[in-house]
């Protein structure tokens, strides 16, 4: 087989295909005419030694020098690839579908035929939720996105997805159109923001009057594989916890900054909510962890510390208000020992670091030069701007170094990997495609901070892996690529009776230690990590989708797709 990006390549980018088939040369032919347009030498990778993550001995076909747009097939001996495109906007439809996936996850409203086509369905989960430990208290918590293949709505997961999406927007604001065919399309606000607002509007409801934030709203156990409107089990608001409260404060503060130019009233509401949760955190310096009450089976999203969420909240509130009290907490938490580059749901230090790095107080300061552009959203509102002190510059420089160290590690892993991805053989865990895409973000930051195109190329390699240049030759995005996954662990996709999956969903991907029964049964012992994947509905630890696996893919794809 030939492994390559099934969605296609940008004309001027590096273009690689990988094979385990030994031959001397390869060629590229025009799809329509069969005419050979490029010939090259197949190069053994790693001197013919097997690759740790895939177990494969591989050869590389490098056709980077061929730049003409068109549709082609690759030929190695008598093996022929599926056709693929080289074109300028190769990832445009992908970007749109990845964003539109969030519309398909909307909860508490009907999905209409106009916007959802054959995937339309009735309104779901609209009943009020009861406090899980006091059912006489009912709260209206409808709205937001279903988290994943299940119908739960979880605050830390939501904050993470929103962070990837809103940072993508704030760094590349001109890449998000307003014509994605969602209900708000055409209202003059980019649809990414329209879609995120749907989630933020729900998120605001998750805040208690005292500022504490419920960790999640879901049923007691996961629904069977039925459509969401058929899932009428009672909804419950689970306990307040500090990681959720701090992540809430962080994301509402960030959102307040981003939405201000579009809707000042909404921005003010977000800001007030962020401040209220901040006050709750000050009154509760202790870590209030969340664990599922015994017997409850929906997502737990456990965490071992809330320091990094508090760090993130302090950073975003400082970026929003410029107030010293937030800066002080931020600088003190920066000294603590947690990752300052992690962009996940339990480890959020990277978001705090990003916020500080792009803080408007540094506007006009360019450590590297041309790529630091504080966005239109980057202005302090209702506050005085503190002049940046020496300390602040020093921390900012350390943040830059932290990110570059992480990006360099990703670069190193990519050069070591047969299917060039920033993934060591130990990185194939539940949701490995999030690590892959988050590493794509780190590489993009490396590029933005230095202008060194090696980072950019490596970032693109992560997208190539996601879309088929991997040891199984799967494209892990539904509806994209000749061999894309078709049976994601997603209740709607299973229950809707439609053969095609809903397009634009990123599968969790290979997991060397599957937790689900079919995955354990179907993957033989000793299978190399990159091959531990099965495209089956039952494989929740291999083939589920979630809002925070799509979101870093939106970031990476938007970086490579300038089209509107
Ligand atoms: O993405 C989560 C993964 O990192 C964890 O290992 C796993 C087990 O705790 O849970 C995953 O999150 C799931 C969540 O609990 C419920 N919704 C679906 C999520 C993706 O599988
Ligand atoms: Zn719902």
Coordinates of C-alpha atoms and ligand atoms in Angstrom, one line a residue:
X1 CA 0.0 0.0 0.0
X2 CA 1.0 3.6 -0.4
X3 CA 0.4 5.9 2.6
X4 CA -0.2 9.6 2.0
X5 CA -2.5 12.5 2.7
X6 CA -5.7 11.4 1.1
X7 CA -7.2 14.9 1.2
X8 CA -4.3 16.4 -0.8
X9 CA -1.2 18.6 -0.8
X10 CA -0.5 22.3 -1.0
X11 CA 1.5 23.0 -4.2
X12 CA 4.5 24.6 -2.5
X13 CA 4.6 22.3 0.5
X14 CA 6.8 19.3 1.2
X15 CA 5.1 16.2 -0.2
X16 CA 5.9 12.7 1.0
X17 CA 4.3 9.4 0.6
X18 CA 5.4 6.3 2.5
X19 CA 5.4 2.6 1.5
X20 CA 6.6 -0.7 2.9
X21 CA 7.0 -2.0 -0.6
X22 CA 10.5 -2.2 -1.8
X23 CA 11.2 -0.7 -5.2
X24 CA 13.8 1.6 -6.7
X25 CA 11.6 4.3 -8.1
X26 CA 8.1 5.8 -7.9
X27 CA 6.2 8.0 -10.2
X28 CA 3.3 10.4 -10.2
X29 CA 0.7 10.2 -13.0
X30 CA -2.2 12.5 -14.0
X31 CA -5.4 10.9 -12.9
X32 CA -7.3 11.7 -16.1
X33 CA -4.8 10.8 -18.7
X34 CA -2.5 8.4 -16.9
X35 CA 0.4 10.5 -18.2
X36 CA 3.5 10.3 -16.0
X37 CA 4.4 13.8 -14.7
X38 CA 7.1 13.1 -12.2
X39 CA 9.5 10.3 -11.4
X40 CA 11.7 9.9 -8.3
X41 CA 13.9 7.5 -6.4
X42 CA 12.4 5.7 -3.4
X43 CA 14.6 6.2 -0.4
X44 CA 14.9 3.8 2.5
X45 CA 14.1 5.4 5.8
X46 CA 16.4 4.7 8.9
X47 CA 18.7 2.5 6.8
X48 CA 16.0 -0.2 6.5
X49 CA 15.6 -0.5 10.3
X50 CA 12.0 -0.9 11.6
X51 CA 10.3 2.1 13.1
X52 CA 9.4 1.8 16.8
X53 CA 5.8 3.1 16.7
X54 CA 4.7 1.2 13.6
X55 CA 7.1 -1.7 13.4
X56 CA 7.4 -1.0 9.7
X57 CA 10.5 -0.8 7.4
X58 CA 9.6 2.0 5.1
X59 CA 10.6 3.8 2.0
X60 CA 9.9 7.4 1.1
X61 CA 8.6 8.9 -2.1
X62 CA 9.4 12.6 -2.0
X63 CA 7.6 14.6 -4.8
X64 CA 7.9 18.0 -3.2
X65 CA 9.5 19.3 -6.4
X66 CA 6.3 18.7 -8.3
X67 CA 4.1 21.7 -7.8
X68 CA 1.4 21.7 -10.5
X69 CA -2.1 21.7 -9.3
X70 CA -4.2 18.7 -10.5
X71 CA -5.4 15.2 -9.6
X72 CA -2.8 12.5 -9.5
X73 CA -2.1 8.9 -8.6
X74 CA 1.2 7.5 -7.2
X75 CA 2.7 4.4 -8.6
X76 CA 5.3 2.1 -7.0
X77 CA 5.9 -1.1 -8.9
X78 CA 2.4 -2.3 -9.7
X79 CA 0.9 -0.6 -6.7
X80 CA -1.3 2.4 -7.4
X81 CA -2.6 4.9 -4.9
X82 CA -6.1 6.3 -4.7
X83 CA -6.3 9.6 -6.6
X84 CA -5.5 12.8 -4.7
X85 CA -5.2 16.5 -5.4
X86 CA -2.5 19.0 -5.3
X87 CA -4.2 22.3 -5.0
X88 CA -4.0 25.7 -3.4
X89 CA -6.9 25.4 -1.1
X90 CA -6.5 21.7 -0.4
X91 CA -7.7 21.9 3.2
X92 CA -10.6 24.4 2.8
X93 CA -13.5 22.0 2.8
X94 CA -11.8 20.2 5.6
X95 CA -11.6 23.3 7.7
X96 CA -15.3 24.1 7.1
X97 CA -16.4 20.5 8.0
X98 CA -14.3 20.5 11.1
X99 CA -16.0 23.7 12.3
X100 CA -19.4 22.5 11.2
X101 CA -19.0 19.4 13.3
X102 CA -19.9 21.6 16.3
X103 CA -23.2 22.5 14.8
X104 CA -24.0 18.7 14.6
X105 CA -23.1 18.5 18.3
X106 CA -25.6 21.1 19.4
X107 CA -27.8 20.1 22.2
X108 CA -31.1 21.5 23.3
X109 CA -32.3 22.6 19.8
X110 CA -33.5 20.8 16.7
X111 CA -31.0 20.4 13.9
X112 CA -32.9 21.5 10.8
X113 CA -32.8 20.0 7.3
X114 CA -31.7 23.4 6.1
X115 CA -28.5 23.2 8.1
X116 CA -28.0 19.6 8.9
X117 CA -29.4 18.0 5.7
X118 CA -30.1 14.3 6.1
X119 CA -28.6 14.5 9.7
X120 CA -31.5 16.7 10.9
X121 CA -33.0 15.6 14.2
X122 CA -35.5 16.8 16.8
X123 CA -34.7 18.9 19.9
X124 CA -32.9 16.9 22.6
X125 CA -32.1 17.3 26.4
X126 CA -34.3 20.3 26.9
X127 CA -35.8 19.3 30.3
X128 CA -34.3 21.0 33.4
X129 CA -31.6 19.3 35.3
X130 CA -31.8 18.3 38.9
X131 CA -29.0 18.8 41.4
X132 CA -27.6 15.3 41.6
X133 CA -27.6 15.3 45.4
X134 CA -30.8 17.2 45.9
X135 CA -33.3 16.5 43.1
X136 CA -35.9 19.0 44.4
X137 CA -33.7 21.7 43.0
X138 CA -34.2 22.1 39.3
X139 CA -31.9 24.2 37.0
X140 CA -32.3 25.1 33.4
X141 CA -29.0 23.9 31.8
X142 CA -30.0 23.3 28.2
X143 CA -27.8 24.1 25.2
X144 CA -24.1 23.7 24.4
X145 CA -22.5 20.8 22.5
X146 CA -22.7 17.1 23.2
X147 CA -19.2 16.3 24.4
X148 CA -18.5 13.4 22.2
X149 CA -20.0 10.1 21.1
X150 CA -22.0 10.4 24.4
X151 CA -24.5 13.1 25.3
X152 CA -22.8 14.5 28.4
X153 CA -21.8 18.2 28.6
X154 CA -18.6 18.7 30.7
X155 CA -17.1 22.1 31.7
X156 CA -13.4 21.3 31.5
X157 CA -13.8 19.6 28.1
X158 CA -15.8 22.5 26.9
X159 CA -13.3 25.1 28.0
X160 CA -10.5 23.2 26.3
X161 CA -12.3 23.0 23.0
X162 CA -13.2 26.7 23.2
X163 CA -9.6 27.6 24.0
X164 CA -8.2 25.8 20.9
X165 CA -10.9 27.4 18.8
X166 CA -10.7 31.0 20.2
X167 CA -6.9 31.0 20.1
X168 CA -7.1 29.9 16.4
X169 CA -9.5 32.8 15.9
X170 CA -7.3 35.3 17.7
X171 CA -4.2 34.3 15.8
X172 CA -5.7 33.9 12.4
X173 CA -8.9 36.0 12.5
X174 CA -9.2 36.4 8.8
X175 CA -9.6 32.7 8.1
X176 CA -13.1 32.1 9.4
X177 CA -16.0 32.7 7.1
X178 CA -19.5 33.6 8.0
X179 CA -21.2 31.3 5.4
X180 CA -20.9 27.8 7.0
X181 CA -24.6 27.2 6.7
X182 CA -25.4 27.3 10.4
X183 CA -28.4 29.2 11.8
X184 CA -26.4 32.4 12.4
X185 CA -24.6 32.4 9.1
X186 CA -24.6 35.8 7.4
X187 CA -25.0 37.8 10.6
X188 CA -21.7 39.6 10.1
X189 CA -19.9 37.6 12.8
X190 CA -17.6 34.8 11.8
X191 CA -19.4 31.4 12.1
X192 CA -16.6 30.1 14.3
X193 CA -17.6 32.7 16.9
X194 CA -21.3 32.1 16.3
X195 CA -20.8 28.4 17.0
X196 CA -18.6 29.0 20.1
X197 CA -21.2 31.4 21.4
X198 CA -23.7 28.6 21.4
X199 CA -21.4 26.7 23.8
X200 CA -20.6 29.8 25.8
X201 CA -24.3 30.6 26.3
X202 CA -24.7 27.1 27.9
X203 CA -21.5 27.4 29.8
X204 CA -22.7 30.6 31.5
X205 CA -25.7 28.6 32.9
X206 CA -23.3 26.2 34.6
X207 CA -22.2 28.9 37.0
X208 CA -23.9 28.9 40.4
X209 CA -24.9 32.2 42.0
X210 CA -21.8 32.1 44.2
X211 CA -19.4 31.7 41.2
X212 CA -18.8 27.9 41.7
X213 CA -19.2 26.0 38.5
X214 CA -20.9 22.6 38.1
X215 CA -18.4 20.1 36.7
X216 CA -20.9 18.6 34.3
X217 CA -24.5 18.0 33.3
X218 CA -25.4 14.6 32.1
X219 CA -27.7 11.6 32.8
X220 CA -26.7 9.2 35.5
X221 CA -25.3 6.7 33.1
X222 CA -24.6 6.9 29.3
X223 CA -27.6 6.5 27.1
X224 CA -27.8 3.4 24.9
X225 CA -27.0 3.9 21.2
X226 CA -30.2 6.0 20.5
X227 CA -30.7 9.4 18.9
X228 CA -30.3 12.3 21.4
X229 CA -34.0 13.3 21.4
X230 CA -34.8 9.7 22.5
X231 CA -32.5 10.0 25.5
X232 CA -35.0 11.3 28.0
X233 CA -33.4 10.0 31.2
X234 CA -33.2 12.7 33.9
X235 CA -30.5 15.2 33.6
X236 CA -28.3 16.0 36.6
X237 CA -26.1 18.9 37.5
X238 CA -23.1 17.4 39.2
X239 CA -20.9 18.9 42.0
X240 CA -19.0 22.1 41.8
X241 CA -15.3 21.6 41.5
X242 CA -12.3 24.0 41.3
X243 CA -10.8 22.8 38.0
X244 CA -14.1 23.5 36.3
X245 CA -14.6 26.8 38.1
X246 CA -11.1 28.0 37.1
X247 CA -11.3 26.8 33.5
X248 CA -14.7 28.5 33.3
X249 CA -13.1 31.8 34.6
X250 CA -10.3 31.5 32.1
X251 CA -12.4 30.8 29.0
X252 CA -15.1 33.4 29.8
X253 CA -12.3 36.0 30.3
X254 CA -10.7 35.0 27.0
X255 CA -14.1 35.0 25.2
X256 CA -14.9 38.4 26.7
X257 CA -11.9 39.8 24.9
X258 CA -12.7 38.1 21.6
X259 CA -16.4 39.0 21.5
X260 CA -16.0 42.6 22.6
X261 CA -15.8 44.0 19.1
X262 CA -18.8 42.1 18.0
X263 CA -21.2 42.4 21.0
X264 CA -20.1 44.5 23.9
X265 CA -23.1 43.4 26.1
X266 CA -22.2 39.7 25.7
X267 CA -18.6 40.6 26.4
X268 CA -19.6 42.3 29.6
X269 CA -21.6 39.4 30.7
X270 CA -18.7 37.0 30.1
X271 CA -16.4 39.3 32.0
X272 CA -18.8 39.5 35.0
X273 CA -19.0 35.7 35.0
X274 CA -15.3 35.3 34.9
X275 CA -14.8 37.7 37.8
X276 CA -17.5 36.0 39.9
X277 CA -15.8 32.6 39.5
X278 CA -12.4 34.2 40.3
X279 CA -13.9 35.4 43.6
X280 CA -15.1 31.9 44.3
X281 CA -11.6 30.6 43.7
X282 CA -10.1 33.2 46.1
X283 CA -12.6 32.1 48.7
X284 CA -11.7 28.5 48.0
X285 CA -7.9 28.2 47.8
X286 CA -8.2 24.5 48.4
X287 CA -8.4 22.0 45.5
X288 CA -12.0 20.8 45.2
X289 CA -11.7 17.7 43.0
X290 CA -14.5 16.1 41.0
X291 CA -15.0 12.4 41.1
X292 CA -18.1 10.6 39.8
X293 CA -20.5 9.6 42.6
X294 CA -20.5 5.8 43.0
X295 CA -22.7 4.2 40.3
X296 CA -22.7 7.2 38.0
X297 CA -21.1 6.3 34.7
X298 CA -20.8 9.3 32.5
X299 CA -17.5 11.1 31.8
X300 CA -15.4 11.9 34.8
X301 CA -12.7 14.2 33.5
X302 CA -10.7 13.8 36.6
X303 CA -7.8 16.0 37.5
X304 CA -5.0 15.7 40.1
X305 CA -4.5 19.5 40.6
X306 CA -6.2 22.8 39.9
X307 CA -3.0 24.9 39.9
X308 CA -2.7 25.0 36.2
X309 CA -6.4 25.9 35.7
X310 CA -5.9 28.8 38.3
X311 CA -2.8 29.8 36.4
X312 CA -4.8 29.9 33.2
X313 CA -7.6 31.9 34.8
X314 CA -5.2 34.5 36.2
X315 CA -3.5 34.8 32.8
X316 CA -6.7 35.4 31.0
X317 CA -8.1 37.8 33.6
X318 CA -4.9 39.8 33.4
X319 CA -5.1 39.9 29.6
X320 CA -8.7 41.0 29.9
X321 CA -8.4 43.7 32.6
X322 CA -4.7 44.5 33.1
X323 CA -5.2 44.4 36.8
X324 CA -2.3 43.8 39.0
X325 CA -4.0 41.3 41.3
X326 CA -4.3 38.8 38.4
X327 CA -0.7 39.4 37.4
X328 CA 0.6 38.6 40.9
X329 CA -1.2 35.3 41.0
X330 CA -0.1 34.5 37.5
X331 CA 3.6 35.2 38.3
X332 CA 3.5 33.3 41.5
X333 CA 1.8 30.2 39.9
X334 CA 4.3 30.4 37.0
X335 CA 7.0 29.3 39.5
X336 CA 5.1 26.1 40.3
X337 CA 5.9 22.8 38.8
X338 CA 3.4 22.0 36.1
X339 CA 3.7 22.0 32.3
X340 CA 3.5 25.4 30.8
X341 CA 2.9 24.0 27.3
X342 CA 0.1 21.5 27.8
X343 CA -3.1 22.2 25.9
X344 CA -5.4 19.5 27.2
X345 CA -8.5 19.2 29.4
X346 CA -6.7 18.3 32.6
X347 CA -3.3 20.0 31.9
X348 CA -4.1 23.6 30.8
X349 CA -0.8 25.4 31.6
X350 CA -0.1 26.1 27.9
X351 CA -3.3 28.1 27.6
X352 CA -2.2 30.4 30.4
X353 CA 1.2 30.8 29.0
X354 CA -0.2 31.6 25.6
X355 CA -2.5 34.2 27.1
X356 CA 0.4 35.9 28.8
X357 CA 2.7 35.7 25.7
X358 CA 0.0 37.4 23.6
X359 CA -1.0 39.8 26.3
X360 CA -1.7 43.2 24.8
X361 CA 0.7 44.8 27.3
X362 CA 3.5 43.5 25.0
X363 CA 1.9 44.9 21.9
X364 CA 4.6 46.3 19.6
X365 CA 7.3 44.3 21.3
X366 CA 8.7 41.8 19.0
X367 CA 11.0 39.2 20.3
X368 CA 11.5 37.7 16.9
X369 CA 9.9 40.2 14.8
X370 CA 7.3 39.9 12.2
X371 CA 4.8 37.3 13.5
X372 CA 3.8 38.8 16.8
X373 CA 0.6 40.7 15.9
X374 CA -1.6 41.4 18.8
X375 CA -5.0 40.9 17.3
X376 CA -7.8 43.4 17.0
X377 CA -9.2 41.7 20.1
X378 CA -6.0 42.5 22.0
X379 CA -7.0 45.7 23.7
X380 CA -7.6 46.2 27.4
X381 CA -11.0 47.4 28.2
X382 CA -12.2 49.3 31.2
X383 CA -8.8 49.4 32.7
X384 CA -5.4 51.1 32.8
X385 CA -2.6 49.5 31.0
X386 CA 0.3 48.6 33.3
X387 CA 3.6 49.2 31.7
X388 CA 5.4 45.9 31.2
X389 CA 8.1 45.5 33.9
X390 CA 11.4 43.7 33.6
X391 CA 9.9 40.7 35.5
X392 CA 7.1 40.4 33.0
X393 CA 9.5 40.5 30.1
X394 CA 11.6 37.9 31.7
X395 CA 8.7 35.6 32.2
X396 CA 7.5 36.2 28.7
X397 CA 10.9 35.2 27.4
X398 CA 10.8 32.1 29.4
X399 CA 7.4 31.2 28.1
X400 CA 8.8 31.6 24.6
X401 CA 11.6 29.3 25.4
X402 CA 9.3 26.8 27.0
X403 CA 7.2 26.7 23.8
X404 CA 10.3 26.5 21.6
X405 CA 11.7 23.6 23.7
X406 CA 8.4 21.8 23.2
X407 CA 8.4 22.6 19.5
X408 CA 11.9 21.4 19.1
X409 CA 11.0 18.1 20.8
X410 CA 8.1 17.7 18.3
X411 CA 10.5 18.5 15.5
X412 CA 12.9 15.8 16.7
X413 CA 10.1 13.2 17.1
X414 CA 8.9 14.0 13.6
X415 CA 12.3 13.5 12.0
X416 CA 12.6 10.1 13.9
X417 CA 9.3 8.8 12.8
X418 CA 8.8 6.7 9.7
X419 CA 5.3 8.2 9.1
X420 CA 6.6 11.6 10.1
X421 CA 4.6 12.5 13.1
X422 CA 5.6 14.1 16.4
X423 CA 4.6 10.9 18.2
X424 CA 6.9 8.6 20.1
X425 CA 5.8 4.9 20.5
X426 CA 4.6 5.9 24.0
X427 CA 2.2 8.6 22.8
X428 CA -0.5 6.2 21.5
X429 CA -3.0 6.5 24.3
X430 CA -6.8 7.1 24.4
X431 CA -7.2 10.1 22.1
X432 CA -3.7 10.0 20.5
X433 CA -4.9 12.2 17.7
X434 CA -5.3 15.0 20.2
X435 CA -1.6 14.7 21.1
X436 CA -0.9 14.7 17.4
X437 CA -2.9 17.9 16.7
X438 CA -1.7 19.6 19.9
X439 CA 1.8 18.9 18.7
X440 CA 0.8 20.5 15.5
X441 CA -0.1 23.6 17.4
X442 CA 3.2 23.6 19.2
X443 CA 5.0 23.4 15.9
X444 CA 2.9 26.3 14.5
X445 CA 3.8 28.3 17.6
X446 CA 7.5 27.5 16.9
X447 CA 7.1 28.8 13.4
X448 CA 5.2 32.0 14.6
X449 CA 7.9 32.7 17.2
X450 CA 10.9 32.2 15.0
X451 CA 9.8 32.2 11.3
X452 CA 11.8 29.0 10.8
X453 CA 9.9 27.0 8.2
X454 CA 11.1 23.6 9.5
X455 CA 8.5 24.0 12.2
X456 CA 5.8 24.8 9.6
X457 CA 6.7 21.8 7.5
X458 CA 6.6 19.5 10.5
X459 CA 3.3 21.0 11.6
X460 CA 1.9 20.1 8.2
X461 CA 3.3 16.5 8.6
X462 CA 0.9 16.1 11.6
X463 CA -2.0 16.9 9.3
X464 CA -0.7 14.4 6.7
X465 CA -0.6 11.7 9.3
X466 CA -4.1 12.5 10.5
X467 CA -5.4 12.3 6.9
X468 CA -3.8 9.0 5.9
X469 CA 0.0 9.2 6.0
X470 CA 0.1 6.7 8.9
X471 CA 0.8 3.0 9.2
X472 CA -2.9 1.9 8.7
X473 CA -3.5 4.3 5.8
X474 CA -6.7 5.6 7.5
X475 CA -7.8 9.2 7.3
X476 CA -9.0 9.8 10.8
X477 CA -11.5 12.5 9.8
X478 CA -15.0 11.2 8.8
X479 CA -16.0 12.0 5.2
X480 CA -12.4 13.1 4.2
X481 CA -10.2 10.9 2.2
X482 CA -10.6 7.7 0.2
X483 CA -10.1 5.5 3.3
X484 CA -11.6 7.6 6.1
X485 CA -13.1 6.1 9.2
X486 CA -16.8 5.3 8.8
X487 CA -17.9 3.8 12.1
X488 CA -17.0 6.3 14.8
X489 CA -18.2 5.6 18.4
X490 CA -21.0 8.3 18.1
X491 CA -24.5 7.7 19.2
X492 CA -26.0 9.9 16.4
X493 CA -24.0 8.3 13.7
X494 CA -25.0 4.8 14.8
X495 CA -28.6 5.5 15.4
X496 CA -29.6 7.8 12.5
X497 CA -30.0 4.9 10.0
X498 CA -27.8 6.7 7.5
X499 CA -24.9 4.8 6.0
X500 CA -22.6 7.7 5.8
X501 CA -21.1 9.1 9.0
X502 CA -21.6 12.8 9.7
X503 CA -18.6 14.4 8.0
X504 CA -15.8 16.4 9.8
X505 CA -15.3 14.4 13.0
X506 CA -11.8 13.5 14.2
X507 CA -11.5 10.0 15.6
X508 CA -9.5 9.5 18.8
X509 CA -7.1 7.2 16.9
X510 CA -4.7 4.4 17.8
X511 CA -4.5 3.4 21.5
X512 CA -1.9 0.8 22.5
X513 CA -4.0 0.0 25.6
X514 CA -7.6 -0.1 24.5
X515 CA -10.2 -0.2 27.3
X516 CA -13.1 -1.3 25.2
X517 CA -14.0 -5.0 24.7
X518 CA -14.1 -5.1 20.9
X519 CA -10.8 -3.2 20.7
X520 CA -9.1 -5.7 23.0
X521 CA -10.6 -8.6 21.2
X522 CA -9.8 -7.4 17.7
X523 CA -6.3 -6.1 18.2
X524 CA -3.8 -9.0 18.5
X525 CA -1.2 -8.8 21.3
X526 CA 2.0 -7.3 20.2
X527 CA 0.5 -5.0 17.6
X528 CA 2.7 -1.9 17.2
X529 CA 1.1 1.2 18.9
X530 CA 0.4 3.1 15.6
X531 CA -1.6 0.1 14.4
X532 CA -3.8 -0.3 17.5
X533 CA -7.0 1.0 16.0
X534 CA -10.2 -0.5 14.7
X535 CA -12.9 1.4 12.8
X536 CA -15.8 0.0 14.8
X537 CA -18.7 1.6 16.7
X538 CA -18.0 -0.2 19.9
X539 CA -14.4 0.9 20.2
X540 CA -14.9 3.9 22.4
X541 CA -11.2 4.1 23.4
X542 CA -10.1 4.0 19.8
X543 CA -12.8 5.5 17.6
X544 CA -14.8 8.0 19.6
X545 CA -14.9 11.7 18.7
X546 CA -14.9 14.7 21.1
X547 CA -15.1 18.4 20.9
X548 CA -11.5 18.8 22.1
X549 CA -10.1 16.5 19.5
X550 CA -11.7 18.4 16.7
X551 CA -10.6 21.8 18.0
X552 CA -6.8 21.4 17.7
X553 CA -7.5 20.1 14.2
X554 CA -9.4 23.3 13.5
X555 CA -6.4 25.3 14.7
X556 CA -3.9 23.4 12.5
X557 CA -6.1 23.3 9.5
X558 CA -7.0 27.0 9.7
X559 CA -3.3 27.8 9.9
X560 CA -2.8 26.0 6.5
X561 CA -6.0 27.3 4.9
X562 CA -6.1 31.0 4.2
X563 CA -9.2 30.8 2.0
X564 CA -12.4 32.3 3.3
Ligands
LIG1 O1 -10.6 11.9 26.4 C1 -10.7 11.2 27.6 C2 -9.4 10.3 27.7 O2 -8.3 11.2 27.8 C3 -9.5 9.5 29.0 O3 -8.5 8.6 29.0 C4 -10.9 8.7 29.0 C5 -11.0 7.9 30.2 O4 -11.2 8.6 31.3 O5 -12.0 9.6 28.9 C6 -11.9 10.4 27.7 O6 -13.0 11.2 27.7 C7 -14.3 10.7 27.4 C8 -15.2 11.3 28.5 O7 -14.9 10.7 29.7 C9 -16.7 11.1 28.1 N1 -17.0 11.6 26.8 C10 -16.1 11.0 25.8 C11 -14.7 11.2 26.0 C12 -13.8 10.7 24.9 O8 -13.7 9.3 24.9
LIG2 ZN1 -28.7 16.9 23.5

